[in-house]
Amino acid sequence: MRRMAFLLRPGWIVLALVVIAFTYLCFMVLAPWQLGKNTRTSRENHQIEYSLNTAPVPLKTVLPQQDSSAPDAQWRSVTATGHYLPDVAALARLRVVDANQAFEVLVPFVVDDGPTVLVDRGYVRPEEGSHVPPIARPPAETVTITARLRDSEPTVQGKDPFTRDGFQQVYSINTQQVSGLTKVSLAGSYLQLVENQPGGLGVIGVPRLDAGPFLSYGIQWILFGILAPIGLGYFAYSEIRARCQEKQHAPVPESPMTVEQKLADRYGRRR
C-alpha cells in the first residue's frame, strides 16, 4: 500500500477524475450519439431503397385520417387525387438544393375523401437579397399527384416564422407549425413531389444512399473509453516500477559511528 500512496496526491486524483469523466462521456454520450445517427441513416437508406423499388400506393392507405402520420413509411411513393389550396402557401427558407440556396414552396392539398396534406411543390432560387422570385400558381382544378412521404421536421429553436414578399416563411417543414400559420389542419406527414407532377417546381431528389462514417465513429469512441482507464493503469504501474527501481539502486547508508570511533577520529587512536 505504501507503494501506491502517491496515487492520493492531487495531480493523480485530478488525472483519475478526468479519465473517469472522459470514459463516461465515451460510453454514455459520444458513442450512443454516433451509433444512433448510424441507426437513423441505415433506417432512412432502407426506406429510400424500398421506395425506389416499390410501385406507388394510394395515400389514404398510409394516411387514412386527418391526424395520421407515417414515420415508418418515409420516402414511400404514394398517389393522391384532390386539389391544391393555391391561396394558402408558405416557403421554407435557407434550404440547400444541389449545393445552392433555395426556397421550398409548401401548399396544402385536399385529398378527395381523405386528409388535407402539406405538399412540397419543389424549389425555386432566391433573387438578389434573398427575395422571393415569381412563383407559378398550382392548378386549381382536381388533379392526381405522385409524391414521396416525408416526416415532419422539428422546428428550429430561436427561428420564428415571419412574412416577407407576401409569403409566410419558415425555417423547417413542420406540419404543425405550418398548420398554425395557414389556419388549415394538416396531416402529420407531408408530401414531396416527384418529377413531372401538376403544380411541381424544381425537383428535389432523394438523398444519396450512403451509410456515412457514423458506425466507425461510434466504435472509435468505445475504444477510446476502453483505452483511457487502461492508459491510466499503465502510467500508475510505470510510476510504481520506477519507484521500486530507485529504491533498489539507492546507496546503502553507512551505519552510525560509535563514541569510540568518533573520539579516535578526532584525537587519533591510542597506540
Short mmCIF file of C-alpha atoms in Angstrom, two decimals:
data_model
loop_
_atom_site.label_atom_id
_atom_site.label_comp_id
_atom_site.label_asym_id
_atom_site.label_seq_id
_atom_site.Cartn_x
_atom_site.Cartn_y
_atom_site.Cartn_z
CA MET A 1 0.00 0.00 0.00
CA ARG A 2 2.91 2.35 0.63
CA ARG A 3 3.94 1.94 -2.96
CA MET A 4 0.56 3.25 -4.11
CA ALA A 5 0.34 6.14 -1.68
CA PHE A 6 1.43 8.55 -4.44
CA LEU A 7 -1.96 7.98 -6.12
CA LEU A 8 -3.53 10.12 -3.38
CA ARG A 9 -1.57 13.16 -4.47
CA PRO A 10 -3.66 15.98 -6.03
CA GLY A 11 -2.17 15.56 -9.51
CA TRP A 12 -3.04 11.87 -9.68
CA ILE A 13 -6.52 12.45 -8.23
CA VAL A 14 -7.25 15.09 -10.88
CA LEU A 15 -5.95 12.79 -13.63
CA ALA A 16 -8.14 9.93 -12.40
CA LEU A 17 -11.22 12.18 -12.32
CA VAL A 18 -10.52 13.38 -15.87
CA VAL A 19 -10.18 9.79 -17.09
CA ILE A 20 -13.42 8.76 -15.35
CA ALA A 21 -15.29 11.72 -16.87
CA PHE A 22 -13.87 11.03 -20.34
CA THR A 23 -14.77 7.33 -20.10
CA TYR A 24 -18.31 8.22 -19.04
CA LEU A 25 -18.69 10.59 -21.99
CA CYS A 26 -17.37 7.97 -24.41
CA PHE A 27 -19.75 5.23 -23.29
CA MET A 28 -22.83 7.25 -22.33
CA VAL A 29 -22.82 10.24 -24.71
CA LEU A 30 -20.44 10.16 -27.67
CA ALA A 31 -20.70 6.51 -28.72
CA PRO A 32 -24.54 6.38 -28.41
CA TRP A 33 -24.76 9.66 -30.35
CA GLN A 34 -22.79 8.30 -33.31
CA LEU A 35 -24.38 4.84 -33.20
CA GLY A 36 -27.83 6.46 -33.05
CA LYS A 37 -27.03 8.50 -36.16
CA ASN A 38 -25.88 5.30 -37.87
CA THR A 39 -29.16 3.60 -36.97
CA ARG A 40 -31.22 6.51 -38.31
CA THR A 41 -29.16 6.69 -41.51
CA SER A 42 -29.46 2.94 -42.09
CA ARG A 43 -33.21 3.13 -41.49
CA GLU A 44 -33.60 6.02 -43.92
CA ASN A 45 -31.44 4.31 -46.56
CA HIS A 46 -33.63 1.22 -46.28
CA GLN A 47 -36.76 3.33 -46.66
CA ILE A 48 -35.36 5.11 -49.72
CA GLU A 49 -34.26 1.86 -51.36
CA TYR A 50 -37.67 0.31 -50.68
CA SER A 51 -39.40 3.37 -52.12
CA LEU A 52 -37.34 3.33 -55.32
CA ASN A 53 -38.20 -0.32 -55.95
CA THR A 54 -41.89 -0.27 -54.98
CA ALA A 55 -44.86 0.94 -57.00
CA PRO A 56 -46.82 3.93 -55.61
CA VAL A 57 -49.77 3.20 -53.32
CA PRO A 58 -52.84 5.38 -52.63
CA LEU A 59 -52.10 7.98 -49.99
CA LYS A 60 -55.21 7.05 -47.97
CA THR A 61 -53.79 3.57 -47.30
CA VAL A 62 -50.87 5.21 -45.45
CA LEU A 63 -52.55 8.37 -44.09
CA PRO A 64 -56.17 7.31 -43.61
CA GLN A 65 -57.18 10.12 -41.25
CA GLN A 66 -56.55 13.82 -40.83
CA ASP A 67 -54.33 13.33 -37.80
CA SER A 68 -52.35 10.46 -39.36
CA SER A 69 -48.59 10.34 -39.76
CA ALA A 70 -46.39 7.62 -41.23
CA PRO A 71 -42.84 7.70 -39.81
CA ASP A 72 -42.28 4.05 -40.80
CA ALA A 73 -43.17 4.82 -44.42
CA GLN A 74 -40.96 7.82 -45.04
CA TRP A 75 -39.94 8.17 -48.71
CA ARG A 76 -42.72 5.76 -49.72
CA SER A 77 -44.13 6.68 -53.11
CA VAL A 78 -47.87 7.50 -52.98
CA THR A 79 -50.58 8.87 -55.25
CA ALA A 80 -53.39 11.22 -54.30
CA THR A 81 -56.31 12.83 -56.12
CA GLY A 82 -57.62 16.17 -54.94
CA HIS A 83 -56.98 19.87 -55.30
CA TYR A 84 -54.46 22.44 -54.08
CA LEU A 85 -55.30 25.44 -51.93
CA PRO A 86 -53.28 27.90 -54.06
CA ASP A 87 -54.03 30.94 -51.88
CA VAL A 88 -52.59 29.28 -48.77
CA ALA A 89 -48.84 28.87 -49.22
CA ALA A 90 -45.66 29.09 -47.21
CA LEU A 91 -41.96 28.98 -48.02
CA ALA A 92 -39.21 27.02 -46.32
CA ARG A 93 -36.19 29.29 -46.48
CA LEU A 94 -32.43 28.67 -46.27
CA ARG A 95 -32.74 25.26 -47.90
CA VAL A 96 -29.84 23.80 -49.86
CA VAL A 97 -30.54 22.03 -53.16
CA ASP A 98 -27.64 20.93 -55.34
CA ALA A 99 -25.26 22.89 -53.11
CA ASN A 100 -27.12 26.18 -53.71
CA GLN A 101 -29.58 28.16 -51.60
CA ALA A 102 -33.26 27.67 -52.37
CA PHE A 103 -36.81 28.24 -51.18
CA GLU A 104 -39.10 25.20 -50.97
CA VAL A 105 -42.72 26.02 -51.80
CA LEU A 106 -45.32 24.49 -49.47
CA VAL A 107 -49.04 24.31 -50.33
CA PRO A 108 -51.90 22.36 -48.68
CA PHE A 109 -53.54 19.68 -50.83
CA VAL A 110 -57.08 18.45 -50.07
CA VAL A 111 -57.34 14.75 -50.87
CA ASP A 112 -60.76 13.59 -52.10
CA ASP A 113 -62.47 11.81 -49.18
CA GLY A 114 -59.18 11.98 -47.31
CA PRO A 115 -56.94 14.21 -45.24
CA THR A 116 -55.51 17.57 -46.12
CA VAL A 117 -51.79 17.13 -46.52
CA LEU A 118 -48.96 19.62 -46.94
CA VAL A 119 -47.24 19.31 -50.33
CA ASP A 120 -43.68 20.42 -51.04
CA ARG A 121 -44.02 21.50 -54.67
CA GLY A 122 -40.24 21.74 -55.11
CA TYR A 123 -37.76 24.57 -55.03
CA VAL A 124 -37.15 27.99 -56.54
CA ARG A 125 -33.93 30.00 -56.38
CA PRO A 126 -33.99 33.29 -54.42
CA GLU A 127 -33.42 36.55 -56.19
CA GLU A 128 -30.73 39.03 -55.13
CA GLY A 129 -31.09 39.96 -51.48
CA SER A 130 -32.82 36.65 -50.71
CA HIS A 131 -36.09 37.93 -52.11
CA VAL A 132 -38.77 35.56 -53.36
CA PRO A 133 -38.92 35.23 -57.17
CA PRO A 134 -42.19 34.98 -59.09
CA ILE A 135 -43.75 31.57 -58.39
CA ALA A 136 -46.28 29.91 -60.70
CA ARG A 137 -49.55 29.08 -59.01
CA PRO A 138 -50.56 25.42 -58.79
CA PRO A 139 -53.62 24.29 -60.76
CA ALA A 140 -56.96 24.99 -59.11
CA GLU A 141 -58.79 22.01 -60.64
CA THR A 142 -58.76 18.43 -59.38
CA VAL A 143 -55.51 16.67 -60.20
CA THR A 144 -53.71 13.44 -59.35
CA ILE A 145 -50.19 13.73 -57.97
CA THR A 146 -47.42 11.29 -57.20
CA ALA A 147 -45.13 12.16 -54.32
CA ARG A 148 -42.94 10.76 -51.59
CA LEU A 149 -43.97 10.75 -47.94
CA ARG A 150 -41.75 12.77 -45.65
CA ASP A 151 -41.59 13.07 -41.88
CA SER A 152 -42.40 16.43 -40.36
CA GLU A 153 -39.19 18.23 -39.39
CA PRO A 154 -38.55 19.65 -35.90
CA THR A 155 -38.82 23.40 -35.56
CA VAL A 156 -35.63 25.46 -35.31
CA GLN A 157 -35.18 26.99 -31.87
CA GLY A 158 -34.87 30.78 -31.95
CA LYS A 159 -36.01 30.97 -35.59
CA ASP A 160 -39.61 32.17 -35.66
CA PRO A 161 -41.71 32.33 -38.85
CA PHE A 162 -42.15 35.72 -40.48
CA THR A 163 -43.80 37.27 -43.52
CA ARG A 164 -41.77 38.70 -46.41
CA ASP A 165 -42.55 39.34 -50.09
CA GLY A 166 -46.14 38.25 -49.47
CA PHE A 167 -45.31 34.77 -48.15
CA GLN A 168 -45.17 33.22 -44.72
CA GLN A 169 -41.60 31.94 -44.36
CA VAL A 170 -40.41 29.17 -42.05
CA TYR A 171 -37.04 27.59 -41.29
CA SER A 172 -38.22 23.97 -41.27
CA ILE A 173 -41.05 21.95 -42.79
CA ASN A 174 -43.03 21.30 -39.65
CA THR A 175 -46.64 20.47 -40.45
CA GLN A 176 -47.92 21.62 -37.06
CA GLN A 177 -46.20 24.98 -37.39
CA VAL A 178 -47.39 25.49 -40.97
CA SER A 179 -50.90 24.49 -39.92
CA GLY A 180 -50.88 27.19 -37.26
CA LEU A 181 -49.69 29.80 -39.77
CA THR A 182 -52.12 28.89 -42.56
CA LYS A 183 -55.08 28.02 -40.28
CA VAL A 184 -55.50 24.75 -42.24
CA SER A 185 -55.50 21.39 -40.45
CA LEU A 186 -52.74 19.19 -41.89
CA ALA A 187 -51.76 15.55 -41.57
CA GLY A 188 -48.62 14.75 -39.58
CA SER A 189 -46.51 13.74 -42.61
CA TYR A 190 -46.07 15.81 -45.76
CA LEU A 191 -45.56 15.03 -49.44
CA GLN A 192 -42.60 15.88 -51.67
CA LEU A 193 -43.50 15.90 -55.36
CA VAL A 194 -41.54 13.80 -57.83
CA GLU A 195 -40.78 14.98 -61.36
CA ASN A 196 -43.45 15.91 -63.95
CA GLN A 197 -46.31 16.47 -61.50
CA PRO A 198 -49.15 19.03 -61.64
CA GLY A 199 -48.03 22.06 -59.67
CA GLY A 200 -44.44 20.84 -59.50
CA LEU A 201 -41.45 23.20 -59.50
CA GLY A 202 -37.75 22.36 -59.25
CA VAL A 203 -37.50 18.67 -58.35
CA ILE A 204 -35.88 17.75 -55.04
CA GLY A 205 -34.20 14.38 -55.41
CA VAL A 206 -33.80 11.66 -52.83
CA PRO A 207 -30.62 11.65 -50.76
CA ARG A 208 -27.70 9.52 -51.88
CA LEU A 209 -27.61 6.09 -50.27
CA ASP A 210 -24.55 6.45 -48.07
CA ALA A 211 -24.13 4.89 -44.65
CA GLY A 212 -21.62 7.57 -43.65
CA PRO A 213 -18.87 7.26 -41.05
CA PHE A 214 -21.16 7.11 -38.01
CA LEU A 215 -20.63 3.41 -37.21
CA SER A 216 -16.85 3.72 -37.30
CA TYR A 217 -17.02 6.88 -35.18
CA GLY A 218 -19.19 5.10 -32.61
CA ILE A 219 -16.76 2.16 -32.40
CA GLN A 220 -13.89 4.64 -32.17
CA TRP A 221 -15.43 6.32 -29.09
CA ILE A 222 -16.00 2.93 -27.46
CA LEU A 223 -12.33 2.08 -27.99
CA PHE A 224 -11.29 5.43 -26.54
CA GLY A 225 -13.46 4.70 -23.50
CA ILE A 226 -11.70 1.36 -23.04
CA LEU A 227 -8.18 2.68 -23.62
CA ALA A 228 -8.45 5.66 -21.26
CA PRO A 229 -8.56 3.66 -17.97
CA ILE A 230 -6.04 1.18 -19.37
CA GLY A 231 -3.69 4.10 -20.04
CA LEU A 232 -4.18 5.42 -16.52
CA GLY A 233 -3.38 1.97 -15.08
CA TYR A 234 -0.27 1.73 -17.24
CA PHE A 235 1.03 5.10 -16.05
CA ALA A 236 0.38 4.14 -12.42
CA TYR A 237 2.21 0.82 -12.94
CA SER A 238 5.13 2.59 -14.60
CA GLU A 239 5.37 5.01 -11.68
CA ILE A 240 5.37 2.15 -9.15
CA ARG A 241 8.04 0.26 -11.11
CA ALA A 242 10.22 3.37 -11.40
CA ARG A 243 9.99 3.97 -7.65
CA CYS A 244 10.96 0.35 -6.91
CA GLN A 245 13.98 0.62 -9.20
CA GLU A 246 15.09 3.83 -7.48
CA LYS A 247 14.98 2.09 -4.11
CA GLN A 248 16.96 -0.89 -5.39
CA HIS A 249 19.76 1.30 -6.78
CA ALA A 250 19.85 3.74 -3.90
CA PRO A 251 23.25 3.73 -1.99
CA VAL A 252 23.24 1.85 1.32
CA PRO A 253 23.54 4.37 4.17
CA GLU A 254 26.58 3.95 6.39
CA SER A 255 25.99 2.75 9.94
CA PRO A 256 26.36 5.50 12.59
CA MET A 257 29.78 5.83 14.28
CA THR A 258 30.24 4.76 17.85
CA VAL A 259 31.57 7.12 20.52
CA GLU A 260 34.99 5.37 20.48
CA GLN A 261 35.17 5.76 16.69
CA LYS A 262 34.28 9.44 16.91
CA LEU A 263 36.99 10.04 19.61
CA ALA A 264 39.53 8.06 17.60
CA ASP A 265 38.70 10.02 14.50
CA ARG A 266 39.14 13.31 16.37
CA TYR A 267 42.20 12.60 18.61
CA GLY A 268 43.76 9.63 16.98
CA ARG A 269 43.87 6.07 18.11
CA ARG A 270 45.84 5.00 21.19
CA ARG A 271 48.98 3.16 20.48
#
